[in-house]
Amino acid sequence: MYTALVAVALLGACWARIDDGQLEDTELRMPGIQPNSDDLYLCTAIKVDSQEPHYIVGFTPHGSMKTAHHMLLYGCLLPGSQKKVWNCGEMQADKKNSFESAPVCSDGPQIMYAWARDAPELNLPDGVGFKVGGETSVQYMVVQVHYMHPLEAPDFSGLTLHSTPQPQPRLAGVMLMVTGGKIGKHTTEDFETACYIDENIKMHPFAYRTHTHKHGKVVSGYRIRDGEWTLIGKKDPQLPQMFYNVQNDLIIEKGDTVAARCHMKNDEDRDVYIGATGADEMCNFYMMYWVDGDDLLQDSTCFSPGPPYYHWKESAGLDNVPEDINELGN
Ligand code: CU
Ligand code: CU
């Protein structure tokens, strides 16, 4: 059922050295893929071929709604596969296709960019870059493309990465807030996580991304300081799941707590669990931030087991939860 053709086997992609005086452009694109099934998630990788670290400061997407449903860009220590193109669908239960199935990264995934629908190119704030190559844990860049439907012609969706060897004064990082858990049939449920920041750090969040599957209604992230909750961002996860600008300019530092909630509704006749397929659910809140200097958050994943094992109030003693938290304003 899942078969697809690789029309152009190898483009010989490599880390480009096209220097226009300022930025180097590196293309990371599918090598002419022609899916002939629905919902195919494919990955292709490029080695960050630089002894010196590079700083990625912007992303230009090449895709159209007609072919690609979404694209996600990850930095990896090692890609999930050595193949030119592999099947990296988290939501795919059916393994019957001509591509090897493997994760996006076999080690160290870090999300850096997300494209969906008409998302424009993303340039990081001035002086901010993702540090890759050199001694960093990002040695490969991997793009995942979600093909919704069969295509009539080979597809070359992907991204151009804009980078510079010039050290940037501010480093970009991503923190992930994520839960496990389950939602009973015909109920609503709040999937919650919260973490105390105990590292010496000053994070400046500038973008966020939410991810759930179809039961998600509202996903929000907050900073809690002295019992006061300040919104980082809140979104309907059924909207395109790209990075959006944060809703408040704030700093997160040692002593603060960060918290995220996914409000979900299950109208089905079955319980739904957090898991890896499209029939399962997920609760993710990604926060992209910058720091002055060189030190990103070491422990960048904030995980809770989720409902019914974990709720803010009972498990973390958090109160003062904003009353409008499950409402979509603006
Ligand atoms: Cu998609
Ligand atoms: Cu998912």
Short mmCIF file of C-alpha atoms and ligand atoms in Angstrom, two decimals:
data_model
loop_
_atom_site.label_atom_id
_atom_site.label_comp_id
_atom_site.label_asym_id
_atom_site.label_seq_id
_atom_site.Cartn_x
_atom_site.Cartn_y
_atom_site.Cartn_z
CA MET A 1 0.00 0.00 0.00
CA TYR A 2 2.79 2.40 0.83
CA THR A 3 5.13 2.53 -2.09
CA ALA A 4 6.88 5.45 -3.63
CA LEU A 5 9.47 6.13 -6.24
CA VAL A 6 12.78 7.82 -5.90
CA ALA A 7 13.06 9.42 -9.31
CA VAL A 8 16.43 11.00 -8.77
CA ALA A 9 18.47 8.81 -6.49
CA LEU A 10 21.19 11.21 -5.47
CA LEU A 11 21.64 14.88 -5.96
CA GLY A 12 25.00 14.83 -4.26
CA ALA A 13 23.82 17.28 -1.65
CA CYS A 14 26.53 18.81 0.46
CA TRP A 15 27.07 21.68 2.79
CA ALA A 16 27.36 24.55 0.37
CA ARG A 17 30.11 27.06 0.27
CA ILE A 18 28.26 29.56 -1.88
CA ASP A 19 29.31 32.69 -0.14
CA ASP A 20 27.57 35.86 -1.21
CA GLY A 21 29.79 37.83 1.09
CA GLN A 22 27.55 37.35 4.09
CA LEU A 23 25.56 34.17 4.30
CA GLU A 24 26.15 30.71 2.97
CA ASP A 25 23.12 28.99 1.50
CA THR A 26 22.73 25.26 1.87
CA GLU A 27 19.93 23.38 0.20
CA LEU A 28 18.31 20.48 1.95
CA ARG A 29 15.64 19.13 -0.38
CA MET A 30 13.94 15.93 -1.38
CA PRO A 31 15.66 14.34 -4.39
CA GLY A 32 12.57 14.05 -6.58
CA ILE A 33 10.13 11.98 -4.56
CA GLN A 34 6.91 10.72 -6.03
CA PRO A 35 4.65 9.31 -3.33
CA ASN A 36 1.81 7.11 -4.52
CA SER A 37 0.05 6.75 -1.20
CA ASP A 38 -1.51 8.97 1.42
CA ASP A 39 0.25 10.24 4.52
CA LEU A 40 3.85 9.45 3.84
CA TYR A 41 6.48 10.97 6.17
CA LEU A 42 9.89 11.04 4.53
CA CYS A 43 13.25 12.30 5.75
CA THR A 44 16.44 13.29 4.00
CA ALA A 45 19.67 14.41 5.66
CA ILE A 46 22.74 16.50 5.03
CA LYS A 47 26.04 16.36 6.90
CA VAL A 48 27.13 19.64 8.41
CA ASP A 49 30.45 19.58 6.68
CA SER A 50 32.44 22.08 8.61
CA GLN A 51 35.32 21.79 11.00
CA GLU A 52 34.47 25.24 12.22
CA PRO A 53 31.05 25.66 13.76
CA HIS A 54 28.42 27.37 11.66
CA TYR A 55 25.57 29.54 12.82
CA ILE A 56 22.20 29.07 11.16
CA VAL A 57 20.35 32.36 11.16
CA GLY A 58 17.47 31.76 8.77
CA PHE A 59 15.40 29.25 6.81
CA THR A 60 13.71 29.59 3.44
CA PRO A 61 11.08 26.94 2.72
CA HIS A 62 10.51 25.41 -0.71
CA GLY A 63 7.18 23.72 -0.66
CA SER A 64 3.60 24.17 -1.58
CA MET A 65 0.42 23.16 0.10
CA LYS A 66 -0.37 21.09 -2.95
CA THR A 67 2.44 18.64 -2.31
CA ALA A 68 3.72 18.95 1.25
CA HIS A 69 1.46 19.12 4.27
CA HIS A 70 4.27 20.06 6.64
CA MET A 71 8.04 20.12 6.94
CA LEU A 72 10.08 19.91 10.12
CA LEU A 73 13.81 20.61 10.34
CA TYR A 74 15.89 18.83 12.97
CA GLY A 75 19.51 18.91 14.01
CA CYS A 76 20.94 15.48 14.89
CA LEU A 77 24.16 13.99 16.13
CA LEU A 78 23.38 11.05 13.84
CA PRO A 79 20.53 10.74 11.34
CA GLY A 80 18.00 7.96 11.78
CA SER A 81 19.23 6.24 8.62
CA GLN A 82 22.17 6.24 6.24
CA LYS A 83 19.75 6.04 3.29
CA LYS A 84 19.27 9.07 1.07
CA VAL A 85 15.55 9.04 1.88
CA TRP A 86 13.82 7.09 4.59
CA ASN A 87 10.40 6.76 6.14
CA CYS A 88 10.40 8.72 9.40
CA GLY A 89 6.70 8.83 10.12
CA GLU A 90 5.94 8.90 13.80
CA MET A 91 2.29 8.55 12.96
CA GLN A 92 2.62 5.66 10.65
CA ALA A 93 1.48 2.26 11.82
CA ASP A 94 1.54 0.72 8.35
CA LYS A 95 5.06 -0.34 7.47
CA LYS A 96 4.30 -1.57 3.95
CA ASN A 97 6.36 0.72 1.74
CA SER A 98 9.58 0.75 -0.18
CA PHE A 99 11.43 3.00 2.25
CA GLU A 100 13.34 1.89 5.28
CA SER A 101 11.55 2.95 8.47
CA ALA A 102 13.71 4.75 11.00
CA PRO A 103 13.45 7.66 13.42
CA VAL A 104 14.32 11.19 12.33
CA CYS A 105 17.53 11.14 14.36
CA SER A 106 19.17 8.14 15.95
CA ASP A 107 20.68 10.50 18.46
CA GLY A 108 20.01 14.00 19.71
CA PRO A 109 17.03 15.43 17.86
CA GLN A 110 16.63 19.16 18.18
CA ILE A 111 13.84 20.86 16.27
CA MET A 112 14.86 24.08 14.54
CA TYR A 113 12.18 25.05 12.09
CA ALA A 114 8.65 24.09 11.12
CA TRP A 115 6.77 24.86 7.95
CA ALA A 116 3.10 24.33 7.23
CA ARG A 117 0.70 25.82 4.74
CA ASP A 118 1.90 29.30 3.81
CA ALA A 119 4.49 29.79 6.51
CA PRO A 120 7.02 32.36 5.30
CA GLU A 121 10.77 32.19 5.66
CA LEU A 122 12.05 32.55 9.18
CA ASN A 123 14.93 34.77 10.13
CA LEU A 124 16.11 34.56 13.71
CA PRO A 125 16.38 37.83 15.66
CA ASP A 126 19.51 39.91 14.99
CA GLY A 127 22.67 38.32 16.29
CA VAL A 128 20.95 35.01 17.09
CA GLY A 129 21.98 31.71 15.52
CA PHE A 130 21.73 27.96 15.98
CA LYS A 131 25.28 26.70 16.43
CA VAL A 132 25.91 23.57 14.35
CA GLY A 133 28.93 21.57 13.23
CA GLY A 134 32.31 21.90 14.94
CA GLU A 135 32.16 20.28 18.37
CA THR A 136 28.41 20.65 18.75
CA SER A 137 25.87 17.84 18.97
CA VAL A 138 24.41 18.89 15.62
CA GLN A 139 26.39 17.10 12.91
CA TYR A 140 23.49 16.47 10.53
CA MET A 141 20.46 18.41 9.47
CA VAL A 142 17.36 16.36 8.67
CA VAL A 143 14.19 17.58 7.03
CA GLN A 144 10.96 15.63 7.42
CA VAL A 145 8.31 16.16 4.75
CA HIS A 146 4.74 14.99 5.24
CA TYR A 147 3.16 14.05 1.93
CA MET A 148 -0.61 13.90 2.25
CA HIS A 149 -1.45 12.48 -1.15
CA PRO A 150 0.07 10.72 -4.15
CA LEU A 151 1.89 13.05 -6.55
CA GLU A 152 1.98 13.07 -10.32
CA ALA A 153 5.48 14.49 -10.64
CA PRO A 154 8.74 14.18 -8.67
CA ASP A 155 8.87 16.49 -5.69
CA PHE A 156 11.77 18.60 -4.47
CA SER A 157 10.31 20.10 -1.30
CA GLY A 158 12.78 21.23 1.31
CA LEU A 159 14.61 24.20 2.73
CA THR A 160 17.49 26.53 2.17
CA LEU A 161 19.50 27.06 5.33
CA HIS A 162 21.21 30.42 5.72
CA SER A 163 24.34 30.22 7.82
CA THR A 164 27.58 31.97 8.59
CA PRO A 165 30.88 30.89 10.15
CA GLN A 166 30.88 34.27 11.90
CA PRO A 167 30.24 33.61 15.63
CA GLN A 168 26.92 35.07 16.73
CA PRO A 169 26.70 36.80 20.10
CA ARG A 170 23.44 35.00 20.95
CA LEU A 171 22.75 31.30 20.64
CA ALA A 172 19.36 29.84 19.83
CA GLY A 173 17.98 26.79 21.61
CA VAL A 174 14.73 24.91 21.91
CA MET A 175 13.07 23.65 25.05
CA LEU A 176 10.45 20.92 24.74
CA MET A 177 7.56 20.49 27.16
CA VAL A 178 5.89 17.12 26.70
CA THR A 179 3.63 14.70 28.55
CA GLY A 180 2.53 11.09 28.57
CA GLY A 181 -0.89 10.07 29.79
CA LYS A 182 -4.34 9.21 28.57
CA ILE A 183 -7.77 10.73 28.01
CA GLY A 184 -10.84 8.64 28.76
CA LYS A 185 -13.61 8.19 26.23
CA HIS A 186 -16.14 11.04 26.09
CA THR A 187 -14.22 13.32 28.43
CA THR A 188 -12.11 16.43 28.40
CA GLU A 189 -8.67 16.31 29.97
CA ASP A 190 -5.71 18.58 30.73
CA PHE A 191 -2.28 17.20 29.94
CA GLU A 192 0.15 19.19 32.09
CA THR A 193 3.84 19.47 32.73
CA ALA A 194 5.95 21.90 34.74
CA CYS A 195 9.64 22.23 35.51
CA TYR A 196 11.67 24.32 37.89
CA ILE A 197 14.66 25.98 36.23
CA ASP A 198 17.68 25.32 38.40
CA GLU A 199 20.41 26.19 35.91
CA ASN A 200 22.25 29.49 35.75
CA ILE A 201 20.62 30.75 32.61
CA LYS A 202 18.73 33.69 31.16
CA MET A 203 16.45 32.53 28.36
CA HIS A 204 14.74 34.97 26.03
CA PRO A 205 11.87 33.07 24.39
CA PHE A 206 11.03 34.39 20.93
CA ALA A 207 8.96 31.69 19.22
CA TYR A 208 6.85 28.69 20.13
CA ARG A 209 5.17 25.75 18.43
CA THR A 210 2.40 23.46 19.59
CA HIS A 211 1.77 19.89 18.56
CA THR A 212 -1.12 17.54 19.26
CA HIS A 213 -3.11 15.20 17.07
CA LYS A 214 -6.81 15.63 16.48
CA HIS A 215 -8.07 15.78 20.08
CA GLY A 216 -6.08 18.90 21.00
CA LYS A 217 -8.14 22.06 21.54
CA VAL A 218 -5.80 24.58 23.19
CA VAL A 219 -2.09 24.34 23.99
CA SER A 220 -0.42 26.95 26.17
CA GLY A 221 2.91 27.63 27.84
CA TYR A 222 3.63 29.87 30.83
CA ARG A 223 6.39 31.20 33.03
CA ILE A 224 5.56 31.10 36.73
CA ARG A 225 7.47 33.49 38.98
CA ASP A 226 6.47 34.18 42.56
CA GLY A 227 3.11 32.54 41.92
CA GLU A 228 2.40 34.79 38.96
CA TRP A 229 1.67 33.21 35.58
CA THR A 230 2.83 34.96 32.41
CA LEU A 231 1.80 33.62 29.03
CA ILE A 232 4.56 32.57 26.63
CA GLY A 233 2.16 31.48 23.92
CA LYS A 234 -1.22 29.84 23.39
CA LYS A 235 -2.55 28.28 20.20
CA ASP A 236 -5.24 26.12 18.69
CA PRO A 237 -3.15 23.10 17.66
CA GLN A 238 -5.49 22.46 14.75
CA LEU A 239 -4.02 25.57 13.10
CA PRO A 240 -0.79 25.12 11.09
CA GLN A 241 1.79 23.86 13.57
CA MET A 242 4.64 26.23 12.79
CA PHE A 243 6.67 28.50 15.05
CA TYR A 244 4.79 31.63 16.05
CA ASN A 245 6.11 34.72 17.82
CA VAL A 246 5.78 34.59 21.60
CA GLN A 247 2.86 36.53 23.03
CA ASN A 248 4.86 38.27 25.76
CA ASP A 249 8.44 39.45 25.90
CA LEU A 250 9.83 37.85 28.99
CA ILE A 251 12.96 36.31 30.45
CA ILE A 252 13.12 32.89 32.05
CA GLU A 253 15.89 32.38 34.56
CA LYS A 254 16.98 30.32 37.52
CA GLY A 255 14.19 30.07 40.07
CA ASP A 256 11.38 30.34 37.53
CA THR A 257 9.04 27.49 36.66
CA VAL A 258 7.90 26.79 33.12
CA ALA A 259 4.60 25.04 32.57
CA ALA A 260 2.62 23.83 29.59
CA ARG A 261 -0.87 22.42 29.18
CA CYS A 262 -2.68 20.67 26.34
CA HIS A 263 -6.43 20.85 26.73
CA MET A 264 -8.02 17.92 24.92
CA LYS A 265 -11.47 16.58 24.15
CA ASN A 266 -12.26 12.99 23.30
CA ASP A 267 -15.61 12.28 21.66
CA GLU A 268 -14.64 8.76 20.74
CA ASP A 269 -15.87 5.50 22.23
CA ARG A 270 -12.34 4.59 23.27
CA ASP A 271 -9.66 5.84 25.61
CA VAL A 272 -6.82 7.58 23.79
CA TYR A 273 -3.21 7.30 24.94
CA ILE A 274 -0.12 9.37 24.24
CA GLY A 275 1.80 7.40 21.64
CA ALA A 276 3.52 7.33 18.31
CA THR A 277 0.78 6.67 15.76
CA GLY A 278 -1.87 8.90 14.29
CA ALA A 279 -4.50 7.07 16.34
CA ASP A 280 -2.63 8.06 19.51
CA GLU A 281 -2.23 11.54 20.92
CA MET A 282 0.69 13.85 21.66
CA CYS A 283 1.09 16.91 23.84
CA ASN A 284 4.07 19.08 22.91
CA PHE A 285 4.96 22.72 23.49
CA TYR A 286 8.23 23.86 21.91
CA MET A 287 9.82 27.07 23.10
CA MET A 288 12.56 28.65 20.99
CA TYR A 289 14.80 31.03 22.91
CA TRP A 290 18.12 32.79 22.78
CA VAL A 291 20.80 33.35 25.37
CA ASP A 292 23.69 35.78 25.52
CA GLY A 293 26.91 33.86 25.20
CA ASP A 294 27.46 30.18 24.77
CA ASP A 295 25.48 28.22 27.34
CA LEU A 296 22.13 26.77 26.37
CA LEU A 297 19.81 24.97 28.74
CA GLN A 298 21.41 21.60 29.56
CA ASP A 299 18.23 19.81 30.49
CA SER A 300 16.01 20.95 27.67
CA THR A 301 13.11 18.50 27.98
CA CYS A 302 10.39 18.99 30.56
CA PHE A 303 8.43 15.74 30.75
CA SER A 304 5.54 14.66 32.95
CA PRO A 305 3.67 11.35 32.92
CA GLY A 306 0.44 13.28 32.34
CA PRO A 307 -3.09 12.30 33.31
CA PRO A 308 -4.20 10.48 35.37
CA TYR A 309 -0.83 10.33 37.14
CA TYR A 310 0.12 13.98 37.05
CA HIS A 311 -1.70 17.26 37.37
CA TRP A 312 -0.21 20.63 38.29
CA LYS A 313 -2.14 21.07 41.48
CA GLU A 314 -1.82 17.60 43.00
CA SER A 315 1.65 16.74 41.71
CA ALA A 316 3.47 20.06 41.69
CA GLY A 317 1.49 22.20 44.12
CA LEU A 318 0.87 24.80 41.44
CA ASP A 319 -2.12 27.04 41.86
CA ASN A 320 -3.16 30.45 40.56
CA VAL A 321 -3.78 28.80 37.21
CA PRO A 322 -5.14 31.51 34.88
CA GLU A 323 -8.90 31.22 34.58
CA ASP A 324 -8.86 31.74 30.83
CA ILE A 325 -6.19 29.13 30.22
CA ASN A 326 -8.42 26.88 28.08
CA GLU A 327 -9.86 29.77 26.11
CA LEU A 328 -8.48 31.02 22.83
CA GLY A 329 -8.33 34.79 22.97
CA ASN A 330 -7.10 37.13 20.25
CU CU B 1 1.59 17.23 8.17
CU CU B 2 2.61 13.69 16.85
#
